[in-house]
Amino acid sequence: ARTLNSIGLKNIQALKQITEWQTVSYDFMYYTTDFPTDIPVLSICSVNSLISNAKSCNVPLVKPISKHSFPAPFEPHTSLEGCRKYLALLRMFPAPAITESAASSIHNDFVKARQKDPSVSQESLHRWIT
């Protein structure tokens, strides 16, 4: 089994902080301060990620075997580059405003989710919205 040393654990905690809260902590020896960041993160793993506890989105990186397969040969590197370009383009658009009715719907869905599963937290809501 492989193990992480203390520096490796700090690095994973820093990556989790960036992906979940978009902040970076800096230790000034006598105190630590969090700084806001704007770092897009796309984590691709073949197993569960150590970086984020967010729900995974499975994207097949091999051509599926079915009669409804992709129209052209599926090339993982080309598709990954396409994903990167898509995410970069999205950053150019302003964030959509949340209307009052949408906010009410989000609130109601969040309350229902918490009633159904007590482990749902404000961090869950943050991940769902972002």
Tab-separated table of N, CA, C and O in Angstrom:
chain	number	residue	atom	x	y	z
A	1	ALA	N	0.842	-1.190	0.000
A	1	ALA	CA	0.000	0.000	0.000
A	1	ALA	C	0.875	1.238	0.000
A	1	ALA	O	1.921	1.270	0.619
A	2	ARG	N	0.416	2.223	-0.695
A	2	ARG	CA	1.158	3.485	-0.757
A	2	ARG	C	0.632	4.429	0.311
A	2	ARG	O	-0.540	4.414	0.659
A	3	THR	N	1.528	5.273	0.827
A	3	THR	CA	1.120	6.225	1.856
A	3	THR	C	1.565	7.619	1.451
A	3	THR	O	2.496	7.796	0.666
A	4	LEU	N	0.883	8.606	1.998
A	4	LEU	CA	1.243	10.004	1.773
A	4	LEU	C	1.956	10.534	3.006
A	4	LEU	O	1.542	10.263	4.133
A	5	ASN	N	3.002	11.313	2.778
A	5	ASN	CA	3.661	11.952	3.909
A	5	ASN	C	2.929	13.252	4.231
A	5	ASN	O	1.935	13.601	3.584
A	6	SER	N	3.395	13.994	5.220
A	6	SER	CA	2.687	15.202	5.668
A	6	SER	C	2.625	16.268	4.578
A	6	SER	O	1.612	16.964	4.445
A	7	ILE	N	3.648	16.389	3.761
A	7	ILE	CA	3.634	17.385	2.676
A	7	ILE	C	2.605	16.995	1.625
A	7	ILE	O	1.851	17.833	1.122
A	8	GLY	N	2.544	15.708	1.299
A	8	GLY	CA	1.552	15.234	0.337
A	8	GLY	C	0.136	15.466	0.823
A	8	GLY	O	-0.745	15.868	0.059
A	9	LEU	N	-0.110	15.231	2.121
A	9	LEU	CA	-1.432	15.479	2.684
A	9	LEU	C	-1.796	16.955	2.630
A	9	LEU	O	-2.930	17.314	2.318
A	10	LYS	N	-0.827	17.833	2.922
A	10	LYS	CA	-1.083	19.281	2.842
A	10	LYS	C	-1.398	19.691	1.412
A	10	LYS	O	-2.257	20.533	1.172
A	11	ASN	N	-0.701	19.084	0.452
A	11	ASN	CA	-0.957	19.412	-0.957
A	11	ASN	C	-2.358	18.980	-1.379
A	11	ASN	O	-3.057	19.720	-2.071
A	12	ILE	N	-2.789	17.801	-0.940
A	12	ILE	CA	-4.140	17.341	-1.274
A	12	ILE	C	-5.179	18.231	-0.608
A	12	ILE	O	-6.185	18.589	-1.213
A	13	GLN	N	-4.933	18.637	0.644
A	13	GLN	CA	-5.863	19.542	1.319
A	13	GLN	C	-5.946	20.883	0.593
A	13	GLN	O	-7.022	21.466	0.464
A	14	ALA	N	-4.822	21.366	0.072
A	14	ALA	CA	-4.815	22.627	-0.673
A	14	ALA	C	-5.612	22.485	-1.972
A	14	ALA	O	-6.391	23.380	-2.335
A	15	LEU	N	-5.448	21.366	-2.655
A	15	LEU	CA	-6.214	21.137	-3.888
A	15	LEU	C	-7.704	21.025	-3.598
A	15	LEU	O	-8.541	21.546	-4.347
A	16	LYS	N	-8.068	20.355	-2.499
A	16	LYS	CA	-9.478	20.263	-2.108
A	16	LYS	C	-10.042	21.654	-1.820
A	16	LYS	O	-11.168	21.968	-2.205
A	17	GLN	N	-9.251	22.484	-1.154
A	17	GLN	CA	-9.700	23.839	-0.814
A	17	GLN	C	-9.934	24.648	-2.086
A	17	GLN	O	-10.908	25.395	-2.184
A	18	ILE	N	-9.061	24.485	-3.071
A	18	ILE	CA	-9.237	25.207	-4.334
A	18	ILE	C	-10.487	24.717	-5.051
A	18	ILE	O	-11.301	25.516	-5.513
A	19	THR	N	-10.669	23.395	-5.148
A	19	THR	CA	-11.808	22.874	-5.899
A	19	THR	C	-13.138	23.136	-5.207
A	19	THR	O	-14.134	23.392	-5.868
A	20	GLU	N	-13.167	23.091	-3.881
A	20	GLU	CA	-14.430	23.243	-3.172
A	20	GLU	C	-14.768	24.691	-2.826
A	20	GLU	O	-15.933	25.071	-2.845
A	21	TRP	N	-13.783	25.499	-2.494
A	21	TRP	CA	-14.052	26.860	-2.015
A	21	TRP	C	-13.375	27.951	-2.826
A	21	TRP	O	-13.582	29.134	-2.550
A	22	GLN	N	-12.541	27.582	-3.795
A	22	GLN	CA	-11.816	28.553	-4.616
A	22	GLN	C	-11.034	29.537	-3.733
A	22	GLN	O	-11.045	30.753	-3.937
A	23	THR	N	-10.360	28.984	-2.721
A	23	THR	CA	-9.463	29.781	-1.885
A	23	THR	C	-8.160	29.013	-1.694
A	23	THR	O	-8.121	27.793	-1.838
A	24	VAL	N	-7.106	29.757	-1.374
A	24	VAL	CA	-5.804	29.173	-1.069
A	24	VAL	C	-5.356	29.743	0.274
A	24	VAL	O	-5.420	30.954	0.485
A	25	SER	N	-4.933	28.869	1.164
A	25	SER	CA	-4.431	29.320	2.467
A	25	SER	C	-2.940	29.600	2.368
A	25	SER	O	-2.205	28.852	1.720
A	26	TYR	N	-2.522	30.675	3.017
A	26	TYR	CA	-1.096	30.980	3.087
A	26	TYR	C	-0.714	31.134	4.557
A	26	TYR	O	-1.376	31.854	5.297
A	27	ASP	N	0.320	30.450	4.947
A	27	ASP	CA	0.775	30.470	6.334
A	27	ASP	C	1.856	31.538	6.486
A	27	ASP	O	2.943	31.419	5.933
A	28	PHE	N	1.546	32.600	7.241
A	28	PHE	CA	2.487	33.690	7.490
A	28	PHE	C	3.296	33.442	8.766
A	28	PHE	O	3.748	34.375	9.394
A	29	MET	N	3.456	32.234	9.166
A	29	MET	CA	4.179	31.781	10.339
A	29	MET	C	3.383	32.014	11.622
A	29	MET	O	3.250	31.113	12.422
A	30	TYR	N	2.859	33.215	11.820
A	30	TYR	CA	2.122	33.511	13.048
A	30	TYR	C	0.606	33.399	12.858
A	30	TYR	O	-0.137	33.336	13.824
A	31	TYR	N	0.158	33.417	11.620
A	31	TYR	CA	-1.267	33.254	11.330
A	31	TYR	C	-1.422	32.802	9.883
A	31	TYR	O	-0.524	32.959	9.060
A	32	THR	N	-2.580	32.223	9.598
A	32	THR	CA	-2.882	31.732	8.260
A	32	THR	C	-4.038	32.547	7.685
A	32	THR	O	-4.991	32.848	8.399
A	33	THR	N	-3.935	32.920	6.418
A	33	THR	CA	-4.975	33.695	5.750
A	33	THR	C	-5.392	32.983	4.475
A	33	THR	O	-4.556	32.436	3.764
A	34	ASP	N	-6.699	33.005	4.201
A	34	ASP	CA	-7.222	32.454	2.959
A	34	ASP	C	-7.338	33.559	1.920
A	34	ASP	O	-7.824	34.655	2.219
A	35	PHE	N	-6.889	33.259	0.716
A	35	PHE	CA	-6.979	34.201	-0.397
A	35	PHE	C	-7.920	33.633	-1.456
A	35	PHE	O	-7.823	32.443	-1.783
A	36	PRO	N	-8.813	34.479	-1.995
A	36	PRO	CA	-9.715	33.981	-3.050
A	36	PRO	C	-8.937	33.688	-4.331
A	36	PRO	O	-7.934	34.347	-4.623
A	37	THR	N	-9.387	32.685	-5.070
A	37	THR	CA	-8.772	32.332	-6.340
A	37	THR	C	-9.845	32.210	-7.403
A	37	THR	O	-11.036	32.236	-7.101
A	38	ASP	N	-9.423	32.093	-8.627
A	38	ASP	CA	-10.327	31.825	-9.741
A	38	ASP	C	-9.614	30.820	-10.638
A	38	ASP	O	-9.126	31.162	-11.706
A	39	ILE	N	-9.525	29.594	-10.155
A	39	ILE	CA	-8.761	28.560	-10.840
A	39	ILE	C	-9.724	27.476	-11.318
A	39	ILE	O	-10.322	26.774	-10.498
A	40	PRO	N	-9.905	27.336	-12.635
A	40	PRO	CA	-10.767	26.251	-13.107
A	40	PRO	C	-10.088	24.906	-12.876
A	40	PRO	O	-8.892	24.757	-13.087
A	41	VAL	N	-10.854	23.931	-12.419
A	41	VAL	CA	-10.295	22.618	-12.110
A	41	VAL	C	-11.118	21.553	-12.823
A	41	VAL	O	-12.338	21.533	-12.710
A	42	LEU	N	-10.435	20.702	-13.548
A	42	LEU	CA	-11.055	19.530	-14.159
A	42	LEU	C	-10.222	18.348	-13.724
A	42	LEU	O	-9.063	18.218	-14.098
A	43	SER	N	-10.785	17.503	-12.889
A	43	SER	CA	-10.074	16.350	-12.350
A	43	SER	C	-10.552	15.095	-13.068
A	43	SER	O	-11.734	14.781	-13.055
A	44	ILE	N	-9.622	14.401	-13.698
A	44	ILE	CA	-9.959	13.174	-14.415
A	44	ILE	C	-9.256	12.021	-13.720
A	44	ILE	O	-8.031	12.010	-13.616
A	45	CYS	N	-10.041	11.072	-13.220
A	45	CYS	CA	-9.492	9.956	-12.450
A	45	CYS	C	-10.089	8.648	-12.937
A	45	CYS	O	-11.230	8.606	-13.371
A	46	SER	N	-9.312	7.603	-12.818
A	46	SER	CA	-9.841	6.277	-13.147
A	46	SER	C	-10.454	5.622	-11.914
A	46	SER	O	-11.115	4.596	-12.017
A	47	VAL	N	-10.242	6.207	-10.744
A	47	VAL	CA	-10.826	5.741	-9.489
A	47	VAL	C	-11.378	6.955	-8.746
A	47	VAL	O	-11.284	8.076	-9.228
A	48	ASN	N	-11.946	6.766	-7.565
A	48	ASN	CA	-12.450	7.892	-6.785
A	48	ASN	C	-11.328	8.884	-6.502
A	48	ASN	O	-10.226	8.502	-6.147
A	49	SER	N	-11.634	10.157	-6.629
A	49	SER	CA	-10.642	11.210	-6.462
A	49	SER	C	-10.392	11.523	-4.992
A	49	SER	O	-11.309	11.554	-4.186
A	50	LEU	N	-9.133	11.770	-4.644
A	50	LEU	CA	-8.789	12.235	-3.300
A	50	LEU	C	-9.018	13.734	-3.178
A	50	LEU	O	-9.094	14.269	-2.084
A	51	ILE	N	-9.115	14.424	-4.306
A	51	ILE	CA	-9.181	15.878	-4.301
A	51	ILE	C	-10.561	16.394	-3.942
A	51	ILE	O	-10.706	17.358	-3.230
A	52	SER	N	-11.591	15.763	-4.417
A	52	SER	CA	-12.925	16.290	-4.182
A	52	SER	C	-13.866	15.181	-3.744
A	52	SER	O	-13.764	14.056	-4.219
A	53	ASN	N	-14.791	15.536	-2.870
A	53	ASN	CA	-15.800	14.565	-2.473
A	53	ASN	C	-17.094	14.796	-3.242
A	53	ASN	O	-18.141	14.311	-2.862
A	54	ALA	N	-17.004	15.554	-4.323
A	54	ALA	CA	-18.169	15.801	-5.161
A	54	ALA	C	-18.576	14.517	-5.876
A	54	ALA	O	-17.778	13.609	-6.043
A	55	LYS	N	-19.810	14.471	-6.273
A	55	LYS	CA	-20.275	13.318	-7.039
A	55	LYS	C	-19.547	13.305	-8.376
A	55	LYS	O	-19.265	14.337	-8.956
A	56	SER	N	-19.266	12.114	-8.859
A	56	SER	CA	-18.513	12.012	-10.098
A	56	SER	C	-19.430	12.050	-11.303
A	56	SER	O	-20.611	11.731	-11.226
A	57	CYS	N	-18.879	12.472	-12.382
A	57	CYS	CA	-19.554	12.483	-13.672
A	57	CYS	C	-18.756	11.551	-14.567
A	57	CYS	O	-17.620	11.844	-14.906
A	58	ASN	N	-19.325	10.415	-14.894
A	58	ASN	CA	-18.602	9.428	-15.681
A	58	ASN	C	-18.657	9.773	-17.162
A	58	ASN	O	-19.730	9.878	-17.731
A	59	VAL	N	-17.488	9.964	-17.734
A	59	VAL	CA	-17.361	10.238	-19.156
A	59	VAL	C	-16.564	9.089	-19.760
A	59	VAL	O	-15.399	8.895	-19.412
A	60	PRO	N	-17.165	8.311	-20.647
A	60	PRO	CA	-16.428	7.180	-21.208
A	60	PRO	C	-15.296	7.663	-22.116
A	60	PRO	O	-15.507	8.507	-22.975
A	61	LEU	N	-14.110	7.138	-21.891
A	61	LEU	CA	-12.965	7.516	-22.708
A	61	LEU	C	-12.615	6.429	-23.722
A	61	LEU	O	-11.559	6.458	-24.329
A	62	VAL	N	-13.513	5.486	-23.882
A	62	VAL	CA	-13.351	4.465	-24.920
A	62	VAL	C	-14.642	4.405	-25.713
A	62	VAL	O	-15.714	4.746	-25.216
A	63	LYS	N	-14.522	3.972	-26.943
A	63	LYS	CA	-15.690	3.883	-27.802
A	63	LYS	C	-16.618	2.793	-27.274
A	63	LYS	O	-16.201	1.650	-27.105
A	64	PRO	N	-17.898	3.128	-26.995
A	64	PRO	CA	-18.816	2.118	-26.497
A	64	PRO	C	-19.151	1.097	-27.588
A	64	PRO	O	-19.156	1.420	-28.761
A	65	ILE	N	-19.440	-0.104	-27.154
A	65	ILE	CA	-19.789	-1.153	-28.101
A	65	ILE	C	-21.308	-1.249	-28.142
A	65	ILE	O	-21.930	-1.831	-27.261
A	66	SER	N	-21.900	-0.621	-29.143
A	66	SER	CA	-23.338	-0.687	-29.345
A	66	SER	C	-23.636	-0.183	-30.747
A	66	SER	O	-22.785	0.420	-31.409
A	67	LYS	N	-24.862	-0.415	-31.200
A	67	LYS	CA	-25.200	0.073	-32.535
A	67	LYS	C	-25.404	1.581	-32.545
A	67	LYS	O	-25.440	2.191	-33.592
A	68	HIS	N	-25.521	2.211	-31.371
A	68	HIS	CA	-25.668	3.664	-31.281
A	68	HIS	C	-24.362	4.289	-30.814
A	68	HIS	O	-24.333	5.101	-29.905
A	69	SER	N	-23.275	3.905	-31.430
A	69	SER	CA	-21.977	4.408	-31.008
A	69	SER	C	-21.715	5.771	-31.628
A	69	SER	O	-22.509	6.292	-32.408
A	70	PHE	N	-20.588	6.352	-31.277
A	70	PHE	CA	-20.213	7.654	-31.782
A	70	PHE	C	-20.089	7.615	-33.303
A	70	PHE	O	-19.649	6.619	-33.871
A	71	PRO	N	-20.434	8.709	-33.999
A	71	PRO	CA	-20.383	8.707	-35.458
A	71	PRO	C	-18.960	8.620	-36.019
A	71	PRO	O	-18.761	8.115	-37.092
A	72	ALA	N	-17.994	9.112	-35.294
A	72	ALA	CA	-16.610	9.091	-35.772
A	72	ALA	C	-15.765	8.350	-34.740
A	72	ALA	O	-16.184	8.193	-33.600
A	73	PRO	N	-14.581	7.909	-35.124
A	73	PRO	CA	-13.716	7.270	-34.119
A	73	PRO	C	-13.505	8.198	-32.928
A	73	PRO	O	-13.238	9.390	-33.088
A	74	PHE	N	-13.673	7.668	-31.746
A	74	PHE	CA	-13.563	8.464	-30.518
A	74	PHE	C	-12.119	8.500	-30.073
A	74	PHE	O	-11.519	7.479	-29.784
A	75	GLU	N	-11.556	9.688	-30.054
A	75	GLU	CA	-10.174	9.859	-29.644
A	75	GLU	C	-10.148	10.607	-28.315
A	75	GLU	O	-10.528	11.768	-28.252
A	76	PRO	N	-9.706	9.957	-27.238
A	76	PRO	CA	-9.748	10.586	-25.914
A	76	PRO	C	-9.033	11.928	-25.846
A	76	PRO	O	-9.544	12.861	-25.252
A	77	HIS	N	-7.875	12.058	-26.468
A	77	HIS	CA	-7.129	13.313	-26.361
A	77	HIS	C	-7.858	14.451	-27.066
A	77	HIS	O	-7.886	15.574	-26.572
A	78	THR	N	-8.467	14.164	-28.205
A	78	THR	CA	-9.227	15.182	-28.928
A	78	THR	C	-10.437	15.601	-28.108
A	78	THR	O	-10.746	16.785	-27.998
A	79	SER	N	-11.127	14.640	-27.519
A	79	SER	CA	-12.313	14.946	-26.725
A	79	SER	C	-11.946	15.729	-25.471
A	79	SER	O	-12.664	16.633	-25.072
A	80	LEU	N	-10.842	15.388	-24.842
A	80	LEU	CA	-10.398	16.113	-23.656
A	80	LEU	C	-10.070	17.555	-24.015
A	80	LEU	O	-10.435	18.484	-23.287
A	81	GLU	N	-9.424	17.753	-25.145
A	81	GLU	CA	-9.115	19.120	-25.594
A	81	GLU	C	-10.403	19.886	-25.874
A	81	GLU	O	-10.517	21.063	-25.552
A	82	GLY	N	-11.396	19.209	-26.438
A	82	GLY	CA	-12.693	19.841	-26.671
A	82	GLY	C	-13.353	20.260	-25.369
A	82	GLY	O	-13.935	21.348	-25.285
A	83	CYS	N	-13.265	19.413	-24.346
A	83	CYS	CA	-13.811	19.759	-23.025
A	83	CYS	C	-13.114	20.992	-22.460
A	83	CYS	O	-13.757	21.882	-21.911
A	84	ARG	N	-11.805	21.035	-22.596
A	84	ARG	CA	-11.044	22.191	-22.092
A	84	ARG	C	-11.468	23.475	-22.796
A	84	ARG	O	-11.653	24.521	-22.163
A	85	LYS	N	-11.632	23.410	-24.113
A	85	LYS	CA	-12.044	24.599	-24.875
A	85	LYS	C	-13.446	25.035	-24.469
A	85	LYS	O	-13.710	26.224	-24.314
A	86	TYR	N	-14.339	24.065	-24.290
A	86	TYR	CA	-15.709	24.363	-23.877
A	86	TYR	C	-15.725	25.072	-22.522
A	86	TYR	O	-16.392	26.090	-22.345
A	87	LEU	N	-14.966	24.545	-21.566
A	87	LEU	CA	-14.916	25.161	-20.240
A	87	LEU	C	-14.290	26.555	-20.299
A	87	LEU	O	-14.725	27.464	-19.592
A	88	ALA	N	-13.281	26.729	-21.153
A	88	ALA	CA	-12.657	28.052	-21.298
A	88	ALA	C	-13.654	29.048	-21.884
A	88	ALA	O	-13.711	30.209	-21.456
A	89	LEU	N	-14.448	28.618	-22.850
A	89	LEU	CA	-15.462	29.500	-23.433
A	89	LEU	C	-16.528	29.878	-22.415
A	89	LEU	O	-16.989	31.021	-22.374
A	90	LEU	N	-16.935	28.927	-21.582
A	90	LEU	CA	-17.947	29.216	-20.565
A	90	LEU	C	-17.502	30.319	-19.613
A	90	LEU	O	-18.316	31.094	-19.127
A	91	ARG	N	-16.197	30.360	-19.334
A	91	ARG	CA	-15.675	31.374	-18.407
A	91	ARG	C	-15.819	32.784	-18.966
A	91	ARG	O	-15.798	33.757	-18.236
A	92	MET	N	-15.967	32.920	-20.286
A	92	MET	CA	-16.067	34.231	-20.907
A	92	MET	C	-17.457	34.847	-20.727
A	92	MET	O	-17.617	36.055	-20.865
A	93	PHE	N	-18.452	34.019	-20.415
A	93	PHE	CA	-19.814	34.511	-20.263
A	93	PHE	C	-20.074	34.908	-18.817
A	93	PHE	O	-19.566	34.284	-17.901
A	94	PRO	N	-20.882	35.946	-18.607
A	94	PRO	CA	-21.194	36.327	-17.228
A	94	PRO	C	-22.044	35.243	-16.561
A	94	PRO	O	-22.795	34.523	-17.225
A	95	ALA	N	-21.901	35.145	-15.257
A	95	ALA	CA	-22.693	34.171	-14.500
A	95	ALA	C	-24.159	34.567	-14.574
A	95	ALA	O	-24.496	35.747	-14.448
A	96	PRO	N	-25.030	33.610	-14.817
A	96	PRO	CA	-26.457	33.952	-14.906
A	96	PRO	C	-26.999	34.363	-13.542
A	96	PRO	O	-26.580	33.845	-12.513
A	97	ALA	N	-27.917	35.312	-13.557
A	97	ALA	CA	-28.559	35.752	-12.318
A	97	ALA	C	-29.602	34.720	-11.918
A	97	ALA	O	-30.252	34.117	-12.771
A	98	ILE	N	-29.739	34.508	-10.632
A	98	ILE	CA	-30.737	33.565	-10.125
A	98	ILE	C	-32.001	34.352	-9.809
A	98	ILE	O	-31.995	35.256	-8.970
A	99	THR	N	-33.069	34.017	-10.514
A	99	THR	CA	-34.342	34.708	-10.301
A	99	THR	C	-34.947	34.297	-8.969
A	99	THR	O	-34.542	33.299	-8.367
A	100	GLU	N	-35.930	35.042	-8.534
A	100	GLU	CA	-36.604	34.745	-7.268
A	100	GLU	C	-37.253	33.372	-7.302
A	100	GLU	O	-37.168	32.608	-6.346
A	101	SER	N	-37.880	33.034	-8.424
A	101	SER	CA	-38.544	31.712	-8.518
A	101	SER	C	-37.510	30.583	-8.530
A	101	SER	O	-37.731	29.531	-7.932
A	102	ALA	N	-36.365	30.805	-9.199
A	102	ALA	CA	-35.310	29.793	-9.209
A	102	ALA	C	-34.727	29.630	-7.811
A	102	ALA	O	-34.469	28.507	-7.367
A	103	ALA	N	-34.517	30.747	-7.103
A	103	ALA	CA	-33.986	30.688	-5.735
A	103	ALA	C	-34.947	29.928	-4.823
A	103	ALA	O	-34.521	29.113	-3.991
A	104	SER	N	-36.235	30.156	-4.996
A	104	SER	CA	-37.242	29.456	-4.198
A	104	SER	C	-37.211	27.954	-4.508
A	104	SER	O	-37.282	27.122	-3.592
A	105	SER	N	-37.086	27.613	-5.771
A	105	SER	CA	-37.017	26.210	-6.175
A	105	SER	C	-35.765	25.535	-5.623
A	105	SER	O	-35.821	24.398	-5.121
A	106	ILE	N	-34.633	26.231	-5.694
A	106	ILE	CA	-33.375	25.706	-5.147
A	106	ILE	C	-33.518	25.470	-3.648
A	106	ILE	O	-33.120	24.434	-3.122
A	107	HIS	N	-34.105	26.438	-2.960
A	107	HIS	CA	-34.309	26.327	-1.520
A	107	HIS	C	-35.168	25.115	-1.183
A	107	HIS	O	-34.832	24.313	-0.306
A	108	ASN	N	-36.294	24.973	-1.882
A	108	ASN	CA	-37.206	23.852	-1.611
A	108	ASN	C	-36.534	22.506	-1.887
A	108	ASN	O	-36.675	21.561	-1.100
A	109	ASP	N	-35.791	22.420	-2.991
A	109	ASP	CA	-35.092	21.172	-3.317
A	109	ASP	C	-34.029	20.846	-2.269
A	109	ASP	O	-33.847	19.681	-1.905
A	110	PHE	N	-33.338	21.871	-1.794
A	110	PHE	CA	-32.302	21.666	-0.776
A	110	PHE	C	-32.918	21.173	0.530
A	110	PHE	O	-32.413	20.236	1.153
A	111	VAL	N	-34.022	21.783	0.935
A	111	VAL	CA	-34.704	21.362	2.171
A	111	VAL	C	-35.177	19.915	2.044
A	111	VAL	O	-34.979	19.102	2.955
A	112	LYS	N	-35.754	19.558	0.898
A	112	LYS	CA	-36.221	18.176	0.683
A	112	LYS	C	-35.043	17.201	0.719
A	112	LYS	O	-35.145	16.117	1.287
A	113	ALA	N	-33.932	17.586	0.095
A	113	ALA	CA	-32.752	16.713	0.078
A	113	ALA	C	-32.216	16.502	1.486
A	113	ALA	O	-31.824	15.393	1.847
A	114	ARG	N	-32.218	17.553	2.304
A	114	ARG	CA	-31.730	17.428	3.689
A	114	ARG	C	-32.662	16.580	4.533
A	114	ARG	O	-32.214	15.846	5.419
A	115	GLN	N	-33.961	16.693	4.281
A	115	GLN	CA	-34.911	15.868	5.025
A	115	GLN	C	-34.747	14.396	4.662
A	115	GLN	O	-34.864	13.522	5.517
A	116	LYS	N	-34.451	14.135	3.400
A	116	LYS	CA	-34.290	12.762	2.922
A	116	LYS	C	-32.946	12.175	3.352
A	116	LYS	O	-32.850	11.002	3.684
A	117	ASP	N	-31.902	13.018	3.352
A	117	ASP	CA	-30.547	12.551	3.672
A	117	ASP	C	-29.863	13.586	4.565
A	117	ASP	O	-29.439	14.632	4.084
A	118	PRO	N	-29.723	13.315	5.871
A	118	PRO	CA	-29.123	14.278	6.800
A	118	PRO	C	-27.665	14.622	6.493
A	118	PRO	O	-27.158	15.624	6.961
A	119	SER	N	-27.000	13.810	5.677
A	119	SER	CA	-25.599	14.117	5.358
A	119	SER	C	-25.475	15.246	4.334
A	119	SER	O	-24.382	15.764	4.113
A	120	VAL	N	-26.585	15.645	3.708
A	120	VAL	CA	-26.561	16.772	2.772
A	120	VAL	C	-26.283	18.040	3.580
A	120	VAL	O	-26.954	18.327	4.561
A	121	SER	N	-25.266	18.790	3.161
A	121	SER	CA	-24.836	19.967	3.916
A	121	SER	C	-24.800	21.195	3.019
A	121	SER	O	-25.089	21.116	1.824
A	122	GLN	N	-24.395	22.315	3.590
A	122	GLN	CA	-24.262	23.520	2.781
A	122	GLN	C	-23.148	23.350	1.753
A	122	GLN	O	-23.203	23.941	0.683
A	123	GLU	N	-22.158	22.510	2.055
A	123	GLU	CA	-21.116	22.214	1.073
A	123	GLU	C	-21.715	21.488	-0.126
A	123	GLU	O	-21.314	21.718	-1.266
A	124	SER	N	-22.689	20.615	0.134
A	124	SER	CA	-23.391	19.919	-0.957
A	124	SER	C	-24.085	20.926	-1.854
A	124	SER	O	-23.978	20.858	-3.078
A	125	LEU	N	-24.793	21.867	-1.248
A	125	LEU	CA	-25.490	22.901	-2.018
A	125	LEU	C	-24.485	23.712	-2.841
A	125	LEU	O	-24.727	24.000	-4.018
A	126	HIS	N	-23.380	24.051	-2.240
A	126	HIS	CA	-22.346	24.809	-2.944
A	126	HIS	C	-21.866	24.039	-4.179
A	126	HIS	O	-21.733	24.608	-5.262
A	127	ARG	N	-21.614	22.736	-4.025
A	127	ARG	CA	-21.167	21.921	-5.166
A	127	ARG	C	-22.254	21.841	-6.227
A	127	ARG	O	-21.971	21.881	-7.412
A	128	TRP	N	-23.515	21.711	-5.819
A	128	TRP	CA	-24.606	21.601	-6.791
A	128	TRP	C	-24.728	22.867	-7.616
A	128	TRP	O	-24.965	22.818	-8.810
A	129	ILE	N	-24.564	23.996	-6.963
A	129	ILE	CA	-24.735	25.273	-7.675
A	129	ILE	C	-23.536	25.609	-8.547
A	129	ILE	O	-23.672	26.167	-9.619
A	130	THR	N	-22.348	25.261	-8.072
A	130	THR	CA	-21.152	25.579	-8.855
A	130	THR	C	-20.792	24.423	-9.742
A	130	THR	O	-19.995	24.475	-10.581
